[in-house]
Amino acid sequence: EVQLVESGGGLVQPGGSLRLSCTASGFTFSTYWINWVRQAPGKGLEWVANINQDGSQKSYVDSVKGRFTISRDNAKNSLYLQMNSLRAEDTAVYYCAGGPAAGYWGQGTLVTVSS
Amino acid sequence: QAVVTQEPSLTVSPGGTVTLTCGSSTGAVTSGHYPYWFQQKPGQAPRTLIYDTSNKHSWTPARFSGSLLGGKATLTLSGAQPEDEAEYYCLLCYRGPWVFGGGTKLTVL
């Protein structure tokens, strides 16, 4: 069974940091691009970042450039998102999505940035 | 970054046909944008329906189809079912950054 399981969300103060993880199983993780996508409460989907198979190519939405870093560890079938200098507008459910034709999604982890 | 546009809401009758569109602020949507379509129901994670304009996953109901028409990507639902009521998002790839549209709330009524 294919699974993507996010973890690491929680409540953090503005300016703080958080590291999200996404662990994959049931498919060959190392052969696919993987994305982070977020959804603020009551809002639409927003693509955040993606990374290629060996981690040599990374792209980010403008609003997180310089603050967020995407990385992966293929030996651990894991994807990460290091989030620094967090702002209230980063509050959202964060999903990892990838696999063949971006067909696999996790259930998401909630990040709340608030004092 | 580019802006991707969708109809905010559409309504279709049960058994009817509806077409959702996806446009780009940079010009015509082409196959080079690898258009995707996702379905999201309340409280659930999104589900990928269509990739690379018109390709379906194994779980995509046959009543959904994707294409390019008039400079936009389109998602057509033929024979709408009550369970198709959901939010639908398109996504376009811009040589690195990906951009979602704002979503179309589809009501089956």
PDB file of C-alpha atoms in Angstrom:
ATOM      1  CA  GLU A   1       0.000   0.000   0.000  1.00  0.00           C
ATOM      2  CA  VAL A   2       1.296   3.427  -0.956  1.00  0.00           C
ATOM      3  CA  GLN A   3       1.613   5.864   1.917  1.00  0.00           C
ATOM      4  CA  LEU A   4       2.955   9.352   2.459  1.00  0.00           C
ATOM      5  CA  VAL A   5       2.916  10.350   6.109  1.00  0.00           C
ATOM      6  CA  GLU A   6       3.697  13.891   7.192  1.00  0.00           C
ATOM      7  CA  SER A   7       4.821  14.821  10.690  1.00  0.00           C
ATOM      8  CA  GLY A   8       6.388  17.675  12.594  1.00  0.00           C
ATOM      9  CA  GLY A   9       3.576  20.206  12.545  1.00  0.00           C
ATOM     10  CA  GLY A  10       2.470  22.152  15.579  1.00  0.00           C
ATOM     11  CA  LEU A  11       2.154  25.570  17.176  1.00  0.00           C
ATOM     12  CA  VAL A  12       5.105  27.930  16.820  1.00  0.00           C
ATOM     13  CA  GLN A  13       5.576  31.615  17.556  1.00  0.00           C
ATOM     14  CA  PRO A  14       6.206  34.133  14.782  1.00  0.00           C
ATOM     15  CA  GLY A  15       9.877  34.152  13.890  1.00  0.00           C
ATOM     16  CA  GLY A  16      10.289  30.570  15.036  1.00  0.00           C
ATOM     17  CA  SER A  17      11.348  27.443  13.181  1.00  0.00           C
ATOM     18  CA  LEU A  18       9.863  24.052  12.451  1.00  0.00           C
ATOM     19  CA  ARG A  19      10.991  21.017  10.479  1.00  0.00           C
ATOM     20  CA  LEU A  20       8.424  18.937   8.661  1.00  0.00           C
ATOM     21  CA  SER A  21       9.016  15.353   7.569  1.00  0.00           C
ATOM     22  CA  CYS A  22       7.285  13.145   5.056  1.00  0.00           C
ATOM     23  CA  THR A  23       7.956   9.412   5.052  1.00  0.00           C
ATOM     24  CA  ALA A  24       7.079   7.367   1.993  1.00  0.00           C
ATOM     25  CA  SER A  25       6.330   3.674   1.592  1.00  0.00           C
ATOM     26  CA  GLY A  26       4.894   1.389  -1.051  1.00  0.00           C
ATOM     27  CA  PHE A  27       6.643   2.934  -4.036  1.00  0.00           C
ATOM     28  CA  THR A  28      10.173   3.713  -5.214  1.00  0.00           C
ATOM     29  CA  PHE A  29      10.543   7.094  -3.519  1.00  0.00           C
ATOM     30  CA  SER A  30      13.993   7.819  -4.943  1.00  0.00           C
ATOM     31  CA  THR A  31      12.801   7.866  -8.557  1.00  0.00           C
ATOM     32  CA  TYR A  32      10.293  10.713  -8.302  1.00  0.00           C
ATOM     33  CA  TRP A  33      10.092  14.470  -7.824  1.00  0.00           C
ATOM     34  CA  ILE A  34       8.358  15.311  -4.558  1.00  0.00           C
ATOM     35  CA  ASN A  35       6.443  18.454  -3.598  1.00  0.00           C
ATOM     36  CA  TRP A  36       5.281  20.316  -0.541  1.00  0.00           C
ATOM     37  CA  VAL A  37       1.839  21.880  -0.940  1.00  0.00           C
ATOM     38  CA  ARG A  38       0.016  23.886   1.711  1.00  0.00           C
ATOM     39  CA  GLN A  39      -3.537  24.979   2.371  1.00  0.00           C
ATOM     40  CA  ALA A  40      -4.375  27.814   4.715  1.00  0.00           C
ATOM     41  CA  PRO A  41      -7.614  27.424   6.698  1.00  0.00           C
ATOM     42  CA  GLY A  42     -10.573  27.836   4.339  1.00  0.00           C
ATOM     43  CA  LYS A  43      -8.322  28.672   1.391  1.00  0.00           C
ATOM     44  CA  GLY A  44      -7.086  26.977  -1.762  1.00  0.00           C
ATOM     45  CA  LEU A  45      -4.020  24.911  -2.445  1.00  0.00           C
ATOM     46  CA  GLU A  46      -0.635  26.603  -2.727  1.00  0.00           C
ATOM     47  CA  TRP A  47       2.440  24.874  -4.104  1.00  0.00           C
ATOM     48  CA  VAL A  48       5.395  25.544  -1.789  1.00  0.00           C
ATOM     49  CA  ALA A  49       8.458  23.720  -3.094  1.00  0.00           C
ATOM     50  CA  ASN A  50       9.696  20.695  -4.957  1.00  0.00           C
ATOM     51  CA  ILE A  51      12.858  18.669  -5.309  1.00  0.00           C
ATOM     52  CA  ASN A  52      14.113  16.298  -7.962  1.00  0.00           C
ATOM     53  CA  GLN A  53      15.144  12.709  -7.539  1.00  0.00           C
ATOM     54  CA  ASP A  54      18.706  13.241  -6.292  1.00  0.00           C
ATOM     55  CA  GLY A  55      18.126  16.586  -4.581  1.00  0.00           C
ATOM     56  CA  SER A  56      20.152  18.602  -7.077  1.00  0.00           C
ATOM     57  CA  GLN A  57      17.197  20.695  -8.291  1.00  0.00           C
ATOM     58  CA  LYS A  58      14.919  22.645  -5.990  1.00  0.00           C
ATOM     59  CA  SER A  59      12.245  25.260  -6.616  1.00  0.00           C
ATOM     60  CA  TYR A  60      10.267  27.443  -4.234  1.00  0.00           C
ATOM     61  CA  VAL A  61       7.294  29.768  -4.313  1.00  0.00           C
ATOM     62  CA  ASP A  62       8.481  33.353  -3.988  1.00  0.00           C
ATOM     63  CA  SER A  63       6.890  33.872  -0.565  1.00  0.00           C
ATOM     64  CA  VAL A  64       9.110  31.250   1.112  1.00  0.00           C
ATOM     65  CA  LYS A  65      12.406  31.771  -0.711  1.00  0.00           C
ATOM     66  CA  GLY A  66      15.224  32.346   1.751  1.00  0.00           C
ATOM     67  CA  ARG A  67      13.136  31.050   4.667  1.00  0.00           C
ATOM     68  CA  PHE A  68      12.231  27.461   3.738  1.00  0.00           C
ATOM     69  CA  THR A  69      14.557  24.676   2.598  1.00  0.00           C
ATOM     70  CA  ILE A  70      13.418  21.437   1.004  1.00  0.00           C
ATOM     71  CA  SER A  71      15.592  18.339   1.210  1.00  0.00           C
ATOM     72  CA  ARG A  72      15.333  14.587   0.958  1.00  0.00           C
ATOM     73  CA  ASP A  73      17.048  11.443   2.190  1.00  0.00           C
ATOM     74  CA  ASN A  74      16.413   8.637  -0.268  1.00  0.00           C
ATOM     75  CA  ALA A  75      18.002   6.074   2.041  1.00  0.00           C
ATOM     76  CA  LYS A  76      15.263   6.854   4.561  1.00  0.00           C
ATOM     77  CA  ASN A  77      12.490   7.395   1.961  1.00  0.00           C
ATOM     78  CA  SER A  78      11.993  10.778   3.529  1.00  0.00           C
ATOM     79  CA  LEU A  79      11.311  14.354   2.475  1.00  0.00           C
ATOM     80  CA  TYR A  80      11.879  17.369   4.695  1.00  0.00           C
ATOM     81  CA  LEU A  81      10.899  21.025   4.873  1.00  0.00           C
ATOM     82  CA  GLN A  82      12.948  23.251   7.163  1.00  0.00           C
ATOM     83  CA  MET A  83      10.890  26.339   7.885  1.00  0.00           C
ATOM     84  CA  ASN A  84      12.570  29.362   9.461  1.00  0.00           C
ATOM     85  CA  SER A  85      11.407  32.906  10.220  1.00  0.00           C
ATOM     86  CA  LEU A  86       7.823  31.699  10.289  1.00  0.00           C
ATOM     87  CA  ARG A  87       5.005  34.199   9.809  1.00  0.00           C
ATOM     88  CA  ALA A  88       1.311  34.101  10.605  1.00  0.00           C
ATOM     89  CA  GLU A  89       0.588  33.688   6.894  1.00  0.00           C
ATOM     90  CA  ASP A  90       2.494  30.381   6.900  1.00  0.00           C
ATOM     91  CA  THR A  91      -0.303  28.866   8.985  1.00  0.00           C
ATOM     92  CA  ALA A  92      -1.659  25.975   6.937  1.00  0.00           C
ATOM     93  CA  VAL A  93      -1.962  22.248   6.500  1.00  0.00           C
ATOM     94  CA  TYR A  94       1.196  21.097   4.749  1.00  0.00           C
ATOM     95  CA  TYR A  95       0.951  18.142   2.376  1.00  0.00           C
ATOM     96  CA  CYS A  96       3.659  16.185   0.629  1.00  0.00           C
ATOM     97  CA  ALA A  97       2.718  15.008  -2.841  1.00  0.00           C
ATOM     98  CA  GLY A  98       4.628  12.991  -5.372  1.00  0.00           C
ATOM     99  CA  GLY A  99       5.110   9.652  -6.981  1.00  0.00           C
ATOM    100  CA  PRO A 100       4.129   8.865 -10.565  1.00  0.00           C
ATOM    101  CA  ALA A 101       2.382  11.909 -12.022  1.00  0.00           C
ATOM    102  CA  ALA A 102       2.073  13.442  -8.545  1.00  0.00           C
ATOM    103  CA  GLY A 103      -0.499  10.810  -7.796  1.00  0.00           C
ATOM    104  CA  TYR A 104       0.241  10.249  -4.137  1.00  0.00           C
ATOM    105  CA  TRP A 105      -0.674  12.633  -1.333  1.00  0.00           C
ATOM    106  CA  GLY A 106      -0.270  12.481   2.402  1.00  0.00           C
ATOM    107  CA  GLN A 107      -2.988  13.476   4.838  1.00  0.00           C
ATOM    108  CA  GLY A 108      -1.175  16.623   5.869  1.00  0.00           C
ATOM    109  CA  THR A 109       0.252  18.152   9.025  1.00  0.00           C
ATOM    110  CA  LEU A 110      -1.032  21.388  10.537  1.00  0.00           C
ATOM    111  CA  VAL A 111       1.352  24.247  11.180  1.00  0.00           C
ATOM    112  CA  THR A 112       0.031  27.133  13.258  1.00  0.00           C
ATOM    113  CA  VAL A 113       2.097  30.285  13.610  1.00  0.00           C
ATOM    114  CA  SER A 114       0.733  32.385  16.431  1.00  0.00           C
ATOM    115  CA  SER A 115       1.806  34.124  19.605  1.00  0.00           C
TER     116      SER A 115
ATOM    117  CA  GLN B   1       5.102  34.335 -10.498  1.00  0.00           C
ATOM    118  CA  ALA B   2       2.314  33.493 -12.899  1.00  0.00           C
ATOM    119  CA  VAL B   3      -1.349  33.560 -11.934  1.00  0.00           C
ATOM    120  CA  VAL B   4      -3.565  30.615 -12.843  1.00  0.00           C
ATOM    121  CA  THR B   5      -7.274  31.356 -13.196  1.00  0.00           C
ATOM    122  CA  GLN B   6     -10.335  29.139 -12.711  1.00  0.00           C
ATOM    123  CA  GLU B   7     -14.059  29.760 -12.415  1.00  0.00           C
ATOM    124  CA  PRO B   8     -14.855  30.289  -8.714  1.00  0.00           C
ATOM    125  CA  SER B   9     -17.968  28.155  -8.874  1.00  0.00           C
ATOM    126  CA  LEU B  10     -20.057  26.090 -11.262  1.00  0.00           C
ATOM    127  CA  THR B  11     -23.248  24.103 -10.958  1.00  0.00           C
ATOM    128  CA  VAL B  12     -24.197  20.981 -12.902  1.00  0.00           C
ATOM    129  CA  SER B  13     -27.318  18.851 -12.822  1.00  0.00           C
ATOM    130  CA  PRO B  14     -27.036  15.155 -11.994  1.00  0.00           C
ATOM    131  CA  GLY B  15     -26.236  13.335 -15.219  1.00  0.00           C
ATOM    132  CA  GLY B  16     -25.238  16.566 -16.908  1.00  0.00           C
ATOM    133  CA  THR B  17     -21.989  17.759 -18.424  1.00  0.00           C
ATOM    134  CA  VAL B  18     -19.799  20.612 -17.245  1.00  0.00           C
ATOM    135  CA  THR B  19     -16.433  21.990 -18.338  1.00  0.00           C
ATOM    136  CA  LEU B  20     -13.996  23.647 -15.972  1.00  0.00           C
ATOM    137  CA  THR B  21     -11.251  25.832 -17.420  1.00  0.00           C
ATOM    138  CA  CYS B  22      -7.722  26.775 -16.372  1.00  0.00           C
ATOM    139  CA  GLY B  23      -5.976  29.817 -17.799  1.00  0.00           C
ATOM    140  CA  SER B  24      -2.528  31.359 -17.381  1.00  0.00           C
ATOM    141  CA  SER B  25      -1.561  35.009 -16.961  1.00  0.00           C
ATOM    142  CA  THR B  26       1.482  34.367 -19.165  1.00  0.00           C
ATOM    143  CA  GLY B  27      -0.549  33.433 -22.232  1.00  0.00           C
ATOM    144  CA  ALA B  28      -1.953  30.268 -23.721  1.00  0.00           C
ATOM    145  CA  VAL B  29      -1.797  27.084 -21.704  1.00  0.00           C
ATOM    146  CA  THR B  30       0.075  24.435 -23.661  1.00  0.00           C
ATOM    147  CA  SER B  31       1.056  20.835 -23.172  1.00  0.00           C
ATOM    148  CA  GLY B  32       4.396  22.212 -21.968  1.00  0.00           C
ATOM    149  CA  HIS B  33       2.646  23.349 -18.792  1.00  0.00           C
ATOM    150  CA  TYR B  34       1.790  19.685 -18.079  1.00  0.00           C
ATOM    151  CA  PRO B  35      -1.678  20.633 -16.745  1.00  0.00           C
ATOM    152  CA  TYR B  36      -2.892  18.716 -13.714  1.00  0.00           C
ATOM    153  CA  TRP B  37      -6.360  18.512 -12.198  1.00  0.00           C
ATOM    154  CA  PHE B  38      -7.065  17.670  -8.560  1.00  0.00           C
ATOM    155  CA  GLN B  39     -10.263  16.969  -6.681  1.00  0.00           C
ATOM    156  CA  GLN B  40     -10.678  17.829  -3.018  1.00  0.00           C
ATOM    157  CA  LYS B  41     -13.652  17.072  -0.825  1.00  0.00           C
ATOM    158  CA  PRO B  42     -14.170  18.732   2.576  1.00  0.00           C
ATOM    159  CA  GLY B  43     -11.848  17.406   5.237  1.00  0.00           C
ATOM    160  CA  GLN B  44      -9.881  15.274   2.785  1.00  0.00           C
ATOM    161  CA  ALA B  45      -6.509  15.512   1.100  1.00  0.00           C
ATOM    162  CA  PRO B  46      -6.540  16.342  -2.596  1.00  0.00           C
ATOM    163  CA  ARG B  47      -6.688  13.547  -5.131  1.00  0.00           C
ATOM    164  CA  THR B  48      -4.956  13.720  -8.499  1.00  0.00           C
ATOM    165  CA  LEU B  49      -7.410  13.123 -11.357  1.00  0.00           C
ATOM    166  CA  ILE B  50      -5.601  14.229 -14.516  1.00  0.00           C
ATOM    167  CA  TYR B  51      -1.931  14.754 -15.392  1.00  0.00           C
ATOM    168  CA  ASP B  52      -0.113  15.968 -18.504  1.00  0.00           C
ATOM    169  CA  THR B  53      -3.296  17.534 -19.913  1.00  0.00           C
ATOM    170  CA  SER B  54      -5.371  14.406 -20.452  1.00  0.00           C
ATOM    171  CA  ASN B  55      -3.880  11.359 -18.770  1.00  0.00           C
ATOM    172  CA  LYS B  56      -5.830   9.608 -16.052  1.00  0.00           C
ATOM    173  CA  HIS B  57      -4.733   7.700 -13.007  1.00  0.00           C
ATOM    174  CA  SER B  58      -6.134   4.238 -12.402  1.00  0.00           C
ATOM    175  CA  TRP B  59      -8.555   5.671  -9.857  1.00  0.00           C
ATOM    176  CA  THR B  60      -9.909   8.440 -12.080  1.00  0.00           C
ATOM    177  CA  PRO B  61     -13.523   7.801 -13.064  1.00  0.00           C
ATOM    178  CA  ALA B  62     -14.002   7.519 -16.819  1.00  0.00           C
ATOM    179  CA  ARG B  63     -16.505  10.395 -16.770  1.00  0.00           C
ATOM    180  CA  PHE B  64     -13.637  12.858 -16.222  1.00  0.00           C
ATOM    181  CA  SER B  65     -11.523  13.978 -19.164  1.00  0.00           C
ATOM    182  CA  GLY B  66      -8.891  16.645 -19.749  1.00  0.00           C
ATOM    183  CA  SER B  67      -7.873  18.611 -22.821  1.00  0.00           C
ATOM    184  CA  LEU B  68      -6.618  21.943 -24.188  1.00  0.00           C
ATOM    185  CA  LEU B  69      -9.140  24.273 -25.769  1.00  0.00           C
ATOM    186  CA  GLY B  70      -8.968  27.924 -26.694  1.00  0.00           C
ATOM    187  CA  GLY B  71      -5.659  28.511 -24.946  1.00  0.00           C
ATOM    188  CA  LYS B  72      -6.819  26.950 -21.696  1.00  0.00           C
ATOM    189  CA  ALA B  73      -6.683  23.568 -20.044  1.00  0.00           C
ATOM    190  CA  THR B  74     -10.098  22.045 -19.496  1.00  0.00           C
ATOM    191  CA  LEU B  75     -11.603  19.382 -17.284  1.00  0.00           C
ATOM    192  CA  THR B  76     -14.877  17.969 -18.555  1.00  0.00           C
ATOM    193  CA  LEU B  77     -17.225  15.956 -16.416  1.00  0.00           C
ATOM    194  CA  SER B  78     -19.769  13.986 -18.425  1.00  0.00           C
ATOM    195  CA  GLY B  79     -22.597  12.395 -16.493  1.00  0.00           C
ATOM    196  CA  ALA B  80     -22.130  14.152 -13.185  1.00  0.00           C
ATOM    197  CA  GLN B  81     -22.773  12.158 -10.025  1.00  0.00           C
ATOM    198  CA  PRO B  82     -23.636  13.523  -6.568  1.00  0.00           C
ATOM    199  CA  GLU B  83     -20.243  12.341  -5.305  1.00  0.00           C
ATOM    200  CA  ASP B  84     -18.534  14.641  -7.811  1.00  0.00           C
ATOM    201  CA  GLU B  85     -19.499  17.666  -5.731  1.00  0.00           C
ATOM    202  CA  ALA B  86     -16.117  18.994  -4.630  1.00  0.00           C
ATOM    203  CA  GLU B  87     -13.467  21.648  -5.135  1.00  0.00           C
ATOM    204  CA  TYR B  88     -11.379  21.202  -8.263  1.00  0.00           C
ATOM    205  CA  TYR B  89      -7.919  22.672  -8.677  1.00  0.00           C
ATOM    206  CA  CYS B  90      -5.777  22.910 -11.754  1.00  0.00           C
ATOM    207  CA  LEU B  91      -2.014  23.198 -11.610  1.00  0.00           C
ATOM    208  CA  LEU B  92       0.440  24.381 -14.232  1.00  0.00           C
ATOM    209  CA  CYS B  93       4.202  23.798 -14.286  1.00  0.00           C
ATOM    210  CA  TYR B  94       6.432  26.740 -15.226  1.00  0.00           C
ATOM    211  CA  ARG B  95       9.892  25.194 -15.679  1.00  0.00           C
ATOM    212  CA  GLY B  96      10.482  24.845 -11.959  1.00  0.00           C
ATOM    213  CA  PRO B  97       7.766  26.599 -10.003  1.00  0.00           C
ATOM    214  CA  TRP B  98       4.337  25.054 -10.025  1.00  0.00           C
ATOM    215  CA  VAL B  99       1.229  27.226  -9.640  1.00  0.00           C
ATOM    216  CA  PHE B 100      -2.249  26.185  -8.558  1.00  0.00           C
ATOM    217  CA  GLY B 101      -5.377  27.893  -9.696  1.00  0.00           C
ATOM    218  CA  GLY B 102      -7.743  29.295  -7.106  1.00  0.00           C
ATOM    219  CA  GLY B 103     -10.085  26.336  -7.399  1.00  0.00           C
ATOM    220  CA  THR B 104     -13.604  25.788  -8.744  1.00  0.00           C
ATOM    221  CA  LYS B 105     -16.348  24.793  -6.326  1.00  0.00           C
ATOM    222  CA  LEU B 106     -18.527  22.374  -8.269  1.00  0.00           C
ATOM    223  CA  THR B 107     -22.064  21.856  -7.061  1.00  0.00           C
ATOM    224  CA  VAL B 108     -24.144  18.944  -8.358  1.00  0.00           C
ATOM    225  CA  LEU B 109     -27.730  20.048  -8.037  1.00  0.00           C
TER     226      LEU B 109
END
